[in-house]
PDB file of C-alpha atoms in Angstrom:
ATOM      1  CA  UNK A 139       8.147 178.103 141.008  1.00  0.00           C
ATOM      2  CA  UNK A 140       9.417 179.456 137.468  1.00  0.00           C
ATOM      3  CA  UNK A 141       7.023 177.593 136.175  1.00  0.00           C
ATOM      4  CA  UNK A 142       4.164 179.290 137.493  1.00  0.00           C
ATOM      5  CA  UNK A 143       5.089 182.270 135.759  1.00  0.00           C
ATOM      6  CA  UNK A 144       3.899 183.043 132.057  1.00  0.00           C
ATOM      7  CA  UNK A 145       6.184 183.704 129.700  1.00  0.00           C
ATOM      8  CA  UNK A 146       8.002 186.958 129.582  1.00  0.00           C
ATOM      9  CA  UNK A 147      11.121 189.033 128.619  1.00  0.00           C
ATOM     10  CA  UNK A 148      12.536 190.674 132.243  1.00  0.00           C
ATOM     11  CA  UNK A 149      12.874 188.720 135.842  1.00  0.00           C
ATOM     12  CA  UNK A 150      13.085 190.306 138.764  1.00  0.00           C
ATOM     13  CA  UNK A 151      14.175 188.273 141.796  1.00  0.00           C
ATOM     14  CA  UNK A 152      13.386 190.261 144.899  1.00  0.00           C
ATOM     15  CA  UNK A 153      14.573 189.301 148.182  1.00  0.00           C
ATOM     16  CA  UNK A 154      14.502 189.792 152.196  1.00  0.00           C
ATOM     17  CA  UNK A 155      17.638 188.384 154.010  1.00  0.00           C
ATOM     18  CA  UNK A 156      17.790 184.803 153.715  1.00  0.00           C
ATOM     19  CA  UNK A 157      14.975 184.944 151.301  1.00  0.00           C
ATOM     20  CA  UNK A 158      17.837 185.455 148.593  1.00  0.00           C
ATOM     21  CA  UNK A 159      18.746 181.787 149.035  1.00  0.00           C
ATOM     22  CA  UNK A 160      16.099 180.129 146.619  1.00  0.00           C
ATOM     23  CA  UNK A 161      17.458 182.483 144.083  1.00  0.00           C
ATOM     24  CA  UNK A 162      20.685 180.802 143.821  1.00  0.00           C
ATOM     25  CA  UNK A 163      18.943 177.879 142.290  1.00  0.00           C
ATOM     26  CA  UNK A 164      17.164 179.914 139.681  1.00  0.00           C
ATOM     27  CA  UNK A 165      20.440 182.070 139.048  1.00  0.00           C
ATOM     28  CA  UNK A 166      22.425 178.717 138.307  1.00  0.00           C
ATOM     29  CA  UNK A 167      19.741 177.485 135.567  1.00  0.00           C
ATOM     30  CA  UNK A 168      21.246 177.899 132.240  1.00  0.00           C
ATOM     31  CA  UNK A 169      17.616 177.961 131.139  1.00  0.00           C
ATOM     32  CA  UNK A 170      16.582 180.984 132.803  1.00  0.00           C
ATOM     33  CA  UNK A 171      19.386 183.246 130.727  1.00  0.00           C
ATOM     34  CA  UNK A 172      17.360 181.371 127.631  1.00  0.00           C
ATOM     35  CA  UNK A 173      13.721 181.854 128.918  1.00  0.00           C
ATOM     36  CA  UNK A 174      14.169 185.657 129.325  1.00  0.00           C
ATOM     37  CA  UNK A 175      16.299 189.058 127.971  1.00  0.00           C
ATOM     38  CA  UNK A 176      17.284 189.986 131.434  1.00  0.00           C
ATOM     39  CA  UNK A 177      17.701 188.540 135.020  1.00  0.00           C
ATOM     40  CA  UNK A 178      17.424 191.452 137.379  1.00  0.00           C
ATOM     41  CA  UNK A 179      18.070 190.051 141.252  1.00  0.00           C
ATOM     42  CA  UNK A 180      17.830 192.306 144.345  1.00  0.00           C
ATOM     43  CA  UNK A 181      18.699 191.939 147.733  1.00  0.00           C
ATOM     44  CA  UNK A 182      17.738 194.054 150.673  1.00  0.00           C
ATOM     45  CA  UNK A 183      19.002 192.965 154.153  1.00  0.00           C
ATOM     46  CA  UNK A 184      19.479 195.632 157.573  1.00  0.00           C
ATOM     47  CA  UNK A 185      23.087 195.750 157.167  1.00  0.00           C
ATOM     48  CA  UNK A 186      25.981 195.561 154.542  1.00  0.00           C
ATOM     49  CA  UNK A 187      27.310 192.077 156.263  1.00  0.00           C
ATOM     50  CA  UNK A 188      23.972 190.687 155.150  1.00  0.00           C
ATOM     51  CA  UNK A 189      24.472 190.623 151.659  1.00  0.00           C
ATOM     52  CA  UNK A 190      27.305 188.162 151.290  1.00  0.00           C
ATOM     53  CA  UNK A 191      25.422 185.299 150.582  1.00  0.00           C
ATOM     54  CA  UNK A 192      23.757 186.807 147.397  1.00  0.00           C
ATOM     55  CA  UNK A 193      26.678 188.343 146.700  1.00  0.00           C
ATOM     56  CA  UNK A 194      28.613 185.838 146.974  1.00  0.00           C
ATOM     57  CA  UNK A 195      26.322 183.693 144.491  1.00  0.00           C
ATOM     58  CA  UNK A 196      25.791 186.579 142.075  1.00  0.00           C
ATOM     59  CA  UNK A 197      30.098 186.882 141.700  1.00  0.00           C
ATOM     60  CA  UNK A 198      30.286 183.165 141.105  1.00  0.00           C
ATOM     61  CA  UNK A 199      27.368 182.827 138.381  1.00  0.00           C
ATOM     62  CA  UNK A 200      28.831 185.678 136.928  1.00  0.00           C
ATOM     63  CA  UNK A 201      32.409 183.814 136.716  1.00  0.00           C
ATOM     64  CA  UNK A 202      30.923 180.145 136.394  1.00  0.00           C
ATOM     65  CA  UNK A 203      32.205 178.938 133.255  1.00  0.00           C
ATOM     66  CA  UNK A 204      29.085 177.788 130.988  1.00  0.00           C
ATOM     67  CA  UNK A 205      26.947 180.715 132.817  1.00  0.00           C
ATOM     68  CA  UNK A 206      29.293 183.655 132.689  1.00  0.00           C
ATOM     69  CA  UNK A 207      28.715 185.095 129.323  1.00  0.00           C
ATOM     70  CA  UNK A 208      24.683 184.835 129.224  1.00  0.00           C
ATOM     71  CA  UNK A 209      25.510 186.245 133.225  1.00  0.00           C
ATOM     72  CA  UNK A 210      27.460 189.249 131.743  1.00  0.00           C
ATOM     73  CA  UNK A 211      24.745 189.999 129.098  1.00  0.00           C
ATOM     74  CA  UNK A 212      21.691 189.847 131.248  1.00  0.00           C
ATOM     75  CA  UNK A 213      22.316 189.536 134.833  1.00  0.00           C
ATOM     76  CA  UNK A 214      21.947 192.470 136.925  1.00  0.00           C
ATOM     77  CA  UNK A 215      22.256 192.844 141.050  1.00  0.00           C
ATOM     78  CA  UNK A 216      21.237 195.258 142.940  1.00  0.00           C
ATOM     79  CA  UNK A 217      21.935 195.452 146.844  1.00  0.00           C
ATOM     80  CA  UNK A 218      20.181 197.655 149.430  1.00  0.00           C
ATOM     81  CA  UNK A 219      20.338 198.181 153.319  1.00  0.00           C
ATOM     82  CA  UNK A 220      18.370 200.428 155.689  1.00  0.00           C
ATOM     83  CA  UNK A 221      20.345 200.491 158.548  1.00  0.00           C
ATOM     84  CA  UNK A 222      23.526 201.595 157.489  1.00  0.00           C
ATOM     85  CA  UNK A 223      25.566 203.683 155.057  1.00  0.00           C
ATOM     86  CA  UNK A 224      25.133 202.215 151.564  1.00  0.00           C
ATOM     87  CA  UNK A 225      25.542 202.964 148.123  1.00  0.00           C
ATOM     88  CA  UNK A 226      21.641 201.673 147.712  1.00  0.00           C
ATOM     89  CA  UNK A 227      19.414 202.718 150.734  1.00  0.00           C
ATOM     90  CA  UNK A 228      16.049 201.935 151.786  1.00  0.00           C
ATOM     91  CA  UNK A 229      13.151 199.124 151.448  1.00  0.00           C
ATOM     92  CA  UNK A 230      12.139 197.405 148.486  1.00  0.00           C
ATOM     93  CA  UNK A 231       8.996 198.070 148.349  1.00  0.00           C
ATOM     94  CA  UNK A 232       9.411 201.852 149.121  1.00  0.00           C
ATOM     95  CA  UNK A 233      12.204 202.183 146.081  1.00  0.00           C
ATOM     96  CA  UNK A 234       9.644 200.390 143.693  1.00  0.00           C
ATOM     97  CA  UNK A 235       7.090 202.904 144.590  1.00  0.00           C
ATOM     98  CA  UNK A 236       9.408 205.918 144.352  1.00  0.00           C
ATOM     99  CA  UNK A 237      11.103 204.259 141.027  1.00  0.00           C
ATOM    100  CA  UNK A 238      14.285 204.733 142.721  1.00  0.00           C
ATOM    101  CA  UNK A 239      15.222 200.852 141.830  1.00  0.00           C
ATOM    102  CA  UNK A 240      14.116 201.359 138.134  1.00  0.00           C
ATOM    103  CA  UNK A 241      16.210 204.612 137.794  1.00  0.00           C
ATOM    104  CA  UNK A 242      18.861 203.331 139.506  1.00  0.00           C
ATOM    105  CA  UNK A 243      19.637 200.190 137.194  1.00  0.00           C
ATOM    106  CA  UNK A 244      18.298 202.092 134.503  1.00  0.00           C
ATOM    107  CA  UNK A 245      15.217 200.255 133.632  1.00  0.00           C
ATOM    108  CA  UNK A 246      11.597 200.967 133.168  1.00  0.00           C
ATOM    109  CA  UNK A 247       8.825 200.317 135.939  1.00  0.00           C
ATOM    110  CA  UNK A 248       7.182 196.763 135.796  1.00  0.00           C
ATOM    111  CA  UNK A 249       5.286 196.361 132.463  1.00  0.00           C
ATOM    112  CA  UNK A 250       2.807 193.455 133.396  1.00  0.00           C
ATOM    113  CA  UNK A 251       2.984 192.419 129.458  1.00  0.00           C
ATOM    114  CA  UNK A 252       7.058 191.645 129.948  1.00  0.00           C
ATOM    115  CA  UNK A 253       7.903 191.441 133.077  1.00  0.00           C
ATOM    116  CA  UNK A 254       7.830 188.522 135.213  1.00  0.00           C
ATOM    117  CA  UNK A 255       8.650 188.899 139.411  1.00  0.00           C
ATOM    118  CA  UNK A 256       9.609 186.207 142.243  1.00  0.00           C
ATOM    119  CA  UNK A 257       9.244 187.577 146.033  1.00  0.00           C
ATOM    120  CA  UNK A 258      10.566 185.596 148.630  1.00  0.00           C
ATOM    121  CA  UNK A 259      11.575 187.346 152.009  1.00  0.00           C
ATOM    122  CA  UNK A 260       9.838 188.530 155.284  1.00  0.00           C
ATOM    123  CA  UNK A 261       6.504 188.632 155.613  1.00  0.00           C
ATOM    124  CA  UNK A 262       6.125 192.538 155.194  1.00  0.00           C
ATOM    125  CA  UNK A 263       8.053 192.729 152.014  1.00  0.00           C
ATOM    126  CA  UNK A 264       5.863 190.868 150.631  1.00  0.00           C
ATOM    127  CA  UNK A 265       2.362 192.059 151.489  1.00  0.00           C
ATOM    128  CA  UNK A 266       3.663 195.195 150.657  1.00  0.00           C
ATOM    129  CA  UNK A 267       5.036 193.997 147.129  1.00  0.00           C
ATOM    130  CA  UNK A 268       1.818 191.968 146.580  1.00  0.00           C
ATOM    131  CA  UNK A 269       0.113 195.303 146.844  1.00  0.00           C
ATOM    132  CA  UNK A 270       2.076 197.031 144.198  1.00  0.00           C
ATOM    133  CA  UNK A 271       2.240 194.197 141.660  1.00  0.00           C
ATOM    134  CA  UNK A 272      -1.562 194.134 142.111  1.00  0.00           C
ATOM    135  CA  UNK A 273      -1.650 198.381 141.734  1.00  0.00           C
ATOM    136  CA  UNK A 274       0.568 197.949 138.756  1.00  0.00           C
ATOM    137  CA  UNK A 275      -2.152 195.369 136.893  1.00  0.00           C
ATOM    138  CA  UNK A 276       0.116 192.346 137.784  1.00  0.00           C
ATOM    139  CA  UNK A 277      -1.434 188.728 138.426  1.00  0.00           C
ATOM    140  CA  UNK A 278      -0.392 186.514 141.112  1.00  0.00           C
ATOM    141  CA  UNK A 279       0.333 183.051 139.813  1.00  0.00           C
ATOM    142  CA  UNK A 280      -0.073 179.795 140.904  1.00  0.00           C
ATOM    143  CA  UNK A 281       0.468 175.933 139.792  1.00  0.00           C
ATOM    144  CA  UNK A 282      -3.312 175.906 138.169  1.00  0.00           C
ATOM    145  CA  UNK A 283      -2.921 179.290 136.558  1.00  0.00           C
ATOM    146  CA  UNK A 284       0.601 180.762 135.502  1.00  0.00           C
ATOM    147  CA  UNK A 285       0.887 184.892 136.447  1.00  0.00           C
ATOM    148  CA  UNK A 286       3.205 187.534 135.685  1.00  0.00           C
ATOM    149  CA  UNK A 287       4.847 187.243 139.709  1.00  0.00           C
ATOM    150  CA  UNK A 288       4.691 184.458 142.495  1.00  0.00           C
ATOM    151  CA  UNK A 289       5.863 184.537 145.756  1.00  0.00           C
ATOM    152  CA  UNK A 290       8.284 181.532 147.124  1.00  0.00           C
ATOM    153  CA  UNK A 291       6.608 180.478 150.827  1.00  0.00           C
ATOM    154  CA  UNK A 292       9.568 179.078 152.196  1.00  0.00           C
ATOM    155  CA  UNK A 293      10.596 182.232 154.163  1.00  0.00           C
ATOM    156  CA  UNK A 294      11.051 181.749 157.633  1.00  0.00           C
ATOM    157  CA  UNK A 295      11.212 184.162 159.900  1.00  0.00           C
ATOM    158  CA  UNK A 296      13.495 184.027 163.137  1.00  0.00           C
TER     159      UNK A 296
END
């Protein structure tokens, strides 16, 4: 799937619930920390209990011992809920809109001519995210024709 992005400087991994778990894979490739600057991964799930699987992987890529120093220089999580208290509230999509998420980790909106994204979650994440990558003058890519996001299929909704 990282291959049907073009090349870039800035990842963004957004995720749904279980839609975090193709992530892991990606976050465990030495060659991603070499392929871009930063690895920005995101997580939004209904309640704080949800986010121990990415959080879990996140704390052990950040102390694996060939990917923790390329983890500590470019690797940055950032977990959300909307139905509970939280340091990080609300949807994805809505805190991309507002720029909330950007403020937040302290980084610029998406800048199609760096930034590369991966969406995998439920099914209204990512219309909705599809939507704004297309707003912000991003390309969808695909296997015949590399884009600046893609979105993993292999959601499945319960």
């Amino acid at each position: 799937l990282v291959g049907n992005l073009r090349p870039g400087k800035r990842l963004l991994l957004l995720s749904t619930g279980t839609g975090f778990a193709p992530w892991g894979s990606v976050l465990r490739d030495p060659e991603i920390y070499d392929r871009f600057e930063s690895v920005v991964a995101v997580e939004g799930c209904r309640k704080v209990a949800e986010l121990a699987f990415a959080t879990e992987v996140v704390t052990d890529v950040r102390s694996h011992e060939l990917l923790a120093e390329a983890a500590a220089a470019k690797l940055q999580y950032y977990a959300t809920v909307t139905r509970e208290p939280y340091h990080h509230r609300g949807r994805i999509p809505d805190l991309v809109r507002s720029g909330k998420l950007f403020a937040d980790l302290g980084l610029p909106r998406f800048d199609p001519a760096t930034d590369r994204v991966m969406l995998c979650g439920n099914p209204q994440m990512l219309a909705d995210m599809r939507a704004l990558m297309t707003e912000d003058g991003m390309i969808e890519g695909s296997s015949g024709e590399p884009g600046d996001f893609v979105i993993e299929k292999a959601f499945v909704e319960r």
